[in-house]
Amino acid sequence: MTDNSRRDTYIHGNLDKLTTIGTVQGNVLIVNEKAIKDNLGRIQGALSSRHLYPVENVSDYIKVIIKSNRFGRKIQLQVPQGMTIKALIDFEVDLLGLPWRKSLDELMISFNFRYYVVYQGKKVPLNKTLRDANIHDGAELELSIVAIWTDEVEEVEGVEAKNGLAVMYEIGGRMQQLATREAARKARGVITTSKIKSWANSFFTFVDELGELTKGNEANSH
């Protein structure tokens, strides 16, 4: 058992949706124009008070290639150079269906995900535009995904220790809680850094599966 209930580690989505937003060439998903404009328009409407950037001015669009520390597939996008990094992250998360929070209920482990853009080895401030960050046409960016995990067993036991068992449950509920925790401990075994990384990565594997699915569909069509 780990000594703290929270850790930071550098470490879902709709696969059917991804097959309709672009085409795969080699290891790159090239997102089509319709998917880009649909998602930009939706985010612009939701975030217009905080993030103002052009959607219709196509002359201001640049091509960027996104890679990540949590999946192998690269994503090629055409985006406005005047959009902020925060807006770019929101756009990517919305477009791909990436998670902000996920839980492994059977293990009583939960994750909160944080997203950052890294360019030329440096994290770009969220309020900077692509233009301000000197991100040019054809630039390759890294979508760095940080997972903050919580051991829900330790969290519940900490609340119990603070408030007292009698306050928390009746006898029947208490027995069920103990059984659930014991099952979670048995299923996950000793928690290690490699296990945490693997569990967190599992919520992003669908991006890498896209190419295989597309190849399979192409093979079946012949």
mmCIF file of C-alpha atoms in Angstrom:
data_model
loop_
_atom_site.group_PDB
_atom_site.id
_atom_site.type_symbol
_atom_site.label_atom_id
_atom_site.label_comp_id
_atom_site.label_asym_id
_atom_site.label_seq_id
_atom_site.Cartn_x
_atom_site.Cartn_y
_atom_site.Cartn_z
ATOM 1 C CA MET A 1 0.000 0.000 0.000
ATOM 2 C CA THR A 2 1.267 3.441 -0.842
ATOM 3 C CA ASP A 3 1.877 6.001 1.866
ATOM 4 C CA ASN A 4 -0.191 8.797 0.284
ATOM 5 C CA SER A 5 -3.573 8.739 -1.418
ATOM 6 C CA ARG A 6 -2.575 11.165 -4.208
ATOM 7 C CA ARG A 7 0.228 10.991 -6.772
ATOM 8 C CA ASP A 8 1.270 12.886 -9.907
ATOM 9 C CA THR A 9 2.526 10.776 -12.809
ATOM 10 C CA TYR A 10 3.102 11.585 -16.468
ATOM 11 C CA ILE A 11 1.141 9.224 -18.200
ATOM 12 C CA HIS A 12 -12.699 6.782 -23.566
ATOM 13 C CA GLY A 13 -13.420 8.198 -26.230
ATOM 14 C CA ASN A 14 -15.731 7.099 -29.067
ATOM 15 C CA LEU A 15 -13.951 4.979 -31.654
ATOM 16 C CA ASP A 16 -16.908 5.098 -34.058
ATOM 17 C CA LYS A 17 -16.717 8.891 -33.951
ATOM 18 C CA LEU A 18 -13.018 8.885 -34.838
ATOM 19 C CA THR A 19 -13.629 6.870 -38.004
ATOM 20 C CA THR A 20 -15.800 9.733 -39.296
ATOM 21 C CA ILE A 21 -13.591 12.737 -38.469
ATOM 22 C CA GLY A 22 -10.627 11.970 -40.686
ATOM 23 C CA THR A 23 -8.402 9.494 -42.467
ATOM 24 C CA VAL A 24 -5.300 7.631 -41.301
ATOM 25 C CA GLN A 25 -2.086 7.863 -43.309
ATOM 26 C CA GLY A 26 0.729 5.859 -41.777
ATOM 27 C CA ASN A 27 0.706 6.818 -38.108
ATOM 28 C CA VAL A 28 -1.135 10.133 -38.577
ATOM 29 C CA LEU A 29 -4.866 10.815 -38.255
ATOM 30 C CA ILE A 30 -5.630 13.707 -40.611
ATOM 31 C CA VAL A 31 -8.766 15.401 -39.305
ATOM 32 C CA ASN A 32 -11.109 16.611 -42.031
ATOM 33 C CA GLU A 33 -12.314 20.192 -42.499
ATOM 34 C CA LYS A 34 -15.930 19.525 -41.494
ATOM 35 C CA ALA A 35 -14.970 17.956 -38.160
ATOM 36 C CA ILE A 36 -12.606 20.842 -37.432
ATOM 37 C CA LYS A 37 -15.176 23.550 -38.163
ATOM 38 C CA ASP A 38 -17.966 21.739 -36.293
ATOM 39 C CA ASN A 39 -15.852 21.373 -33.157
ATOM 40 C CA LEU A 40 -14.332 24.864 -33.362
ATOM 41 C CA GLY A 41 -17.797 26.370 -33.708
ATOM 42 C CA ARG A 42 -19.115 24.455 -30.696
ATOM 43 C CA ILE A 43 -16.180 25.439 -28.490
ATOM 44 C CA GLN A 44 -16.224 29.038 -29.685
ATOM 45 C CA GLY A 45 -19.880 29.291 -28.668
ATOM 46 C CA ALA A 46 -19.236 27.759 -25.253
ATOM 47 C CA LEU A 47 -16.066 29.698 -24.473
ATOM 48 C CA SER A 48 -16.479 32.945 -26.410
ATOM 49 C CA SER A 49 -16.300 35.056 -23.245
ATOM 50 C CA ARG A 50 -12.875 33.637 -22.406
ATOM 51 C CA HIS A 51 -11.320 32.541 -25.694
ATOM 52 C CA LEU A 52 -11.864 34.655 -28.804
ATOM 53 C CA TYR A 53 -10.393 33.292 -31.995
ATOM 54 C CA PRO A 54 -11.474 33.276 -35.655
ATOM 55 C CA VAL A 55 -13.260 30.304 -37.167
ATOM 56 C CA GLU A 56 -14.328 31.601 -40.568
ATOM 57 C CA ASN A 57 -11.054 33.313 -41.563
ATOM 58 C CA VAL A 58 -9.458 30.301 -43.237
ATOM 59 C CA SER A 59 -6.464 32.346 -44.388
ATOM 60 C CA ASP A 60 -5.372 32.465 -40.752
ATOM 61 C CA TYR A 61 -5.411 28.677 -40.320
ATOM 62 C CA ILE A 62 -2.199 26.714 -39.913
ATOM 63 C CA LYS A 63 -1.466 22.999 -39.903
ATOM 64 C CA VAL A 64 -0.204 21.529 -36.640
ATOM 65 C CA ILE A 65 0.668 17.950 -35.796
ATOM 66 C CA ILE A 66 -0.148 16.782 -32.279
ATOM 67 C CA LYS A 67 1.668 13.936 -30.567
ATOM 68 C CA SER A 68 1.189 12.798 -26.986
ATOM 69 C CA ASN A 69 3.066 11.086 -24.209
ATOM 70 C CA ARG A 70 0.037 8.790 -23.727
ATOM 71 C CA PHE A 71 -0.735 7.483 -27.215
ATOM 72 C CA GLY A 72 1.310 6.779 -30.334
ATOM 73 C CA ARG A 73 -1.040 8.098 -32.999
ATOM 74 C CA LYS A 74 -0.289 11.621 -34.251
ATOM 75 C CA ILE A 75 -3.163 13.996 -35.024
ATOM 76 C CA GLN A 76 -2.954 16.522 -37.868
ATOM 77 C CA LEU A 77 -5.218 19.576 -37.559
ATOM 78 C CA GLN A 78 -5.896 22.862 -39.336
ATOM 79 C CA VAL A 79 -6.511 25.465 -36.613
ATOM 80 C CA PRO A 80 -6.662 29.279 -36.351
ATOM 81 C CA GLN A 81 -3.308 30.762 -35.429
ATOM 82 C CA GLY A 82 -5.137 33.284 -33.252
ATOM 83 C CA MET A 83 -6.625 30.689 -30.873
ATOM 84 C CA THR A 84 -5.239 30.335 -27.370
ATOM 85 C CA ILE A 85 -3.467 27.232 -26.093
ATOM 86 C CA LYS A 86 -6.351 26.695 -23.642
ATOM 87 C CA ALA A 87 -8.815 26.776 -26.539
ATOM 88 C CA LEU A 88 -6.611 24.365 -28.519
ATOM 89 C CA ILE A 89 -6.610 21.912 -25.613
ATOM 90 C CA ASP A 90 -10.386 22.180 -25.205
ATOM 91 C CA PHE A 91 -10.748 21.598 -28.939
ATOM 92 C CA GLU A 92 -8.535 18.494 -28.952
ATOM 93 C CA VAL A 93 -10.222 16.996 -25.877
ATOM 94 C CA ASP A 94 -13.678 17.596 -27.358
ATOM 95 C CA LEU A 95 -12.737 16.357 -30.828
ATOM 96 C CA LEU A 96 -11.145 13.103 -29.661
ATOM 97 C CA GLY A 97 -13.361 12.502 -26.631
ATOM 98 C CA LEU A 98 -10.426 12.493 -24.213
ATOM 99 C CA PRO A 99 -11.346 12.196 -20.518
ATOM 100 C CA TRP A 100 -11.007 14.771 -17.754
ATOM 101 C CA ARG A 101 -11.869 12.240 -15.042
ATOM 102 C CA LYS A 102 -12.190 8.449 -15.031
ATOM 103 C CA SER A 103 -12.581 5.755 -12.376
ATOM 104 C CA LEU A 104 -11.732 2.077 -12.082
ATOM 105 C CA ASP A 105 -14.565 1.197 -9.736
ATOM 106 C CA GLU A 106 -13.518 -2.426 -9.230
ATOM 107 C CA LEU A 107 -10.079 -1.216 -8.058
ATOM 108 C CA MET A 108 -11.340 1.853 -6.183
ATOM 109 C CA ILE A 109 -8.854 4.009 -8.085
ATOM 110 C CA SER A 110 -9.828 7.296 -9.745
ATOM 111 C CA PHE A 111 -7.955 9.670 -12.056
ATOM 112 C CA ASN A 112 -8.155 13.373 -12.840
ATOM 113 C CA PHE A 113 -6.391 14.325 -16.062
ATOM 114 C CA ARG A 114 -4.649 17.617 -16.822
ATOM 115 C CA TYR A 115 -3.600 18.663 -20.326
ATOM 116 C CA TYR A 116 -0.703 20.892 -21.398
ATOM 117 C CA VAL A 117 0.867 21.837 -24.724
ATOM 118 C CA VAL A 118 4.643 21.532 -25.034
ATOM 119 C CA TYR A 119 6.455 23.183 -27.941
ATOM 120 C CA GLN A 120 10.194 22.919 -28.540
ATOM 121 C CA GLY A 121 10.631 21.370 -25.117
ATOM 122 C CA LYS A 122 8.791 24.091 -23.184
ATOM 123 C CA LYS A 123 5.272 24.167 -21.743
ATOM 124 C CA VAL A 124 3.267 26.935 -23.427
ATOM 125 C CA PRO A 125 1.166 29.207 -21.143
ATOM 126 C CA LEU A 126 -2.553 28.567 -21.544
ATOM 127 C CA ASN A 127 -3.400 32.209 -22.277
ATOM 128 C CA LYS A 128 -0.948 32.555 -25.176
ATOM 129 C CA THR A 129 -2.151 32.304 -28.754
ATOM 130 C CA LEU A 130 -0.418 30.023 -31.228
ATOM 131 C CA ARG A 131 0.878 33.142 -32.958
ATOM 132 C CA ASP A 132 2.238 34.617 -29.712
ATOM 133 C CA ALA A 133 4.006 31.313 -29.013
ATOM 134 C CA ASN A 134 5.611 31.429 -32.496
ATOM 135 C CA ILE A 135 3.871 28.186 -33.464
ATOM 136 C CA HIS A 136 4.103 28.109 -37.252
ATOM 137 C CA ASP A 137 2.503 26.148 -40.060
ATOM 138 C CA GLY A 138 3.623 22.512 -39.915
ATOM 139 C CA ALA A 139 4.764 22.700 -36.267
ATOM 140 C CA GLU A 140 4.718 19.554 -34.144
ATOM 141 C CA LEU A 141 3.278 19.981 -30.643
ATOM 142 C CA GLU A 142 3.101 17.595 -27.703
ATOM 143 C CA LEU A 143 -0.134 17.183 -25.801
ATOM 144 C CA SER A 144 1.281 16.336 -22.382
ATOM 145 C CA ILE A 145 -1.221 14.471 -20.214
ATOM 146 C CA VAL A 146 -0.760 14.402 -16.460
ATOM 147 C CA ALA A 147 -2.809 11.970 -14.366
ATOM 148 C CA ILE A 148 -3.506 12.727 -10.700
ATOM 149 C CA TRP A 149 -4.735 9.561 -9.048
ATOM 150 C CA THR A 150 -6.630 8.927 -5.856
ATOM 151 C CA ASP A 151 -6.723 5.748 -3.776
ATOM 152 C CA GLU A 152 -10.397 5.711 -2.812
ATOM 153 C CA VAL A 153 -9.830 2.994 -0.201
ATOM 154 C CA GLU A 154 -7.449 5.222 1.738
ATOM 155 C CA GLU A 155 -9.701 8.205 1.163
ATOM 156 C CA VAL A 156 -12.763 6.443 2.657
ATOM 157 C CA GLU A 157 -10.770 5.059 5.564
ATOM 158 C CA GLY A 158 -9.426 8.528 6.279
ATOM 159 C CA VAL A 159 -12.960 9.906 6.481
ATOM 160 C CA GLU A 160 -13.984 7.039 8.764
ATOM 161 C CA ALA A 161 -11.041 7.636 11.072
ATOM 162 C CA LYS A 162 -11.945 11.295 11.322
ATOM 163 C CA ASN A 163 -15.710 10.959 11.780
ATOM 164 C CA GLY A 164 -16.053 7.570 13.458
ATOM 165 C CA LEU A 165 -17.553 4.366 12.077
ATOM 166 C CA ALA A 166 -20.853 4.677 13.927
ATOM 167 C CA VAL A 167 -21.595 7.910 12.140
ATOM 168 C CA MET A 168 -20.807 6.490 8.724
ATOM 169 C CA TYR A 169 -22.762 3.229 8.415
ATOM 170 C CA GLU A 170 -25.266 0.883 9.904
ATOM 171 C CA ILE A 171 -23.974 -2.664 10.392
ATOM 172 C CA GLY A 172 -25.188 -3.931 7.010
ATOM 173 C CA GLY A 173 -23.667 -1.029 5.143
ATOM 174 C CA ARG A 174 -20.432 -1.399 7.042
ATOM 175 C CA MET A 175 -20.090 -5.061 6.055
ATOM 176 C CA GLN A 176 -20.705 -4.205 2.407
ATOM 177 C CA GLN A 177 -18.086 -1.454 2.512
ATOM 178 C CA LEU A 178 -15.490 -3.804 3.990
ATOM 179 C CA ALA A 179 -16.249 -6.466 1.378
ATOM 180 C CA THR A 180 -15.941 -3.929 -1.469
ATOM 181 C CA ARG A 181 -12.592 -2.668 -0.186
ATOM 182 C CA GLU A 182 -11.223 -6.166 0.285
ATOM 183 C CA ALA A 183 -12.203 -7.103 -3.264
ATOM 184 C CA ALA A 184 -10.513 -3.952 -4.602
ATOM 185 C CA ARG A 185 -7.307 -4.646 -2.678
ATOM 186 C CA LYS A 186 -7.205 -8.218 -3.950
ATOM 187 C CA ALA A 187 -7.861 -7.193 -7.563
ATOM 188 C CA ARG A 188 -5.187 -4.503 -7.726
ATOM 189 C CA GLY A 189 -2.488 -6.118 -5.589
ATOM 190 C CA VAL A 190 0.468 -3.963 -4.586
ATOM 191 C CA ILE A 191 0.160 -0.552 -6.224
ATOM 192 C CA THR A 192 3.269 0.332 -8.230
ATOM 193 C CA THR A 193 4.204 3.220 -10.496
ATOM 194 C CA SER A 194 4.032 0.956 -13.545
ATOM 195 C CA LYS A 195 0.504 -0.164 -12.612
ATOM 196 C CA ILE A 196 -0.672 3.422 -12.177
ATOM 197 C CA LYS A 197 0.808 4.351 -15.557
ATOM 198 C CA SER A 198 -0.786 1.331 -17.238
ATOM 199 C CA TRP A 199 -4.226 2.000 -15.695
ATOM 200 C CA ALA A 200 -4.104 5.664 -16.707
ATOM 201 C CA ASN A 201 -2.897 4.841 -20.229
ATOM 202 C CA SER A 202 -5.793 2.422 -20.708
ATOM 203 C CA PHE A 203 -8.197 5.364 -21.098
ATOM 204 C CA PHE A 204 -6.293 6.581 -24.187
ATOM 205 C CA THR A 205 -5.584 3.332 -26.081
ATOM 206 C CA PHE A 206 -8.576 3.835 -28.382
ATOM 207 C CA VAL A 207 -6.629 6.522 -30.293
ATOM 208 C CA ASP A 208 -3.952 3.995 -31.307
ATOM 209 C CA GLU A 209 -6.574 1.384 -32.235
ATOM 210 C CA LEU A 210 -8.011 3.615 -34.936
ATOM 211 C CA GLY A 211 -5.465 2.605 -37.577
ATOM 212 C CA GLU A 212 -6.043 -1.105 -37.045
ATOM 213 C CA LEU A 213 -9.818 -0.651 -37.252
ATOM 214 C CA THR A 214 -9.509 1.352 -40.463
ATOM 215 C CA LYS A 215 -7.234 -1.261 -42.033
ATOM 216 C CA GLY A 216 -9.681 -3.992 -41.077
ATOM 217 C CA ASN A 217 -12.584 -2.107 -42.607
ATOM 218 C CA GLU A 218 -10.613 -1.531 -45.806
ATOM 219 C CA ALA A 219 -9.743 -5.221 -46.014
ATOM 220 C CA ASN A 220 -13.378 -6.217 -45.594
ATOM 221 C CA SER A 221 -14.466 -3.833 -48.330
ATOM 222 C CA HIS A 222 -12.419 -5.615 -51.017
#
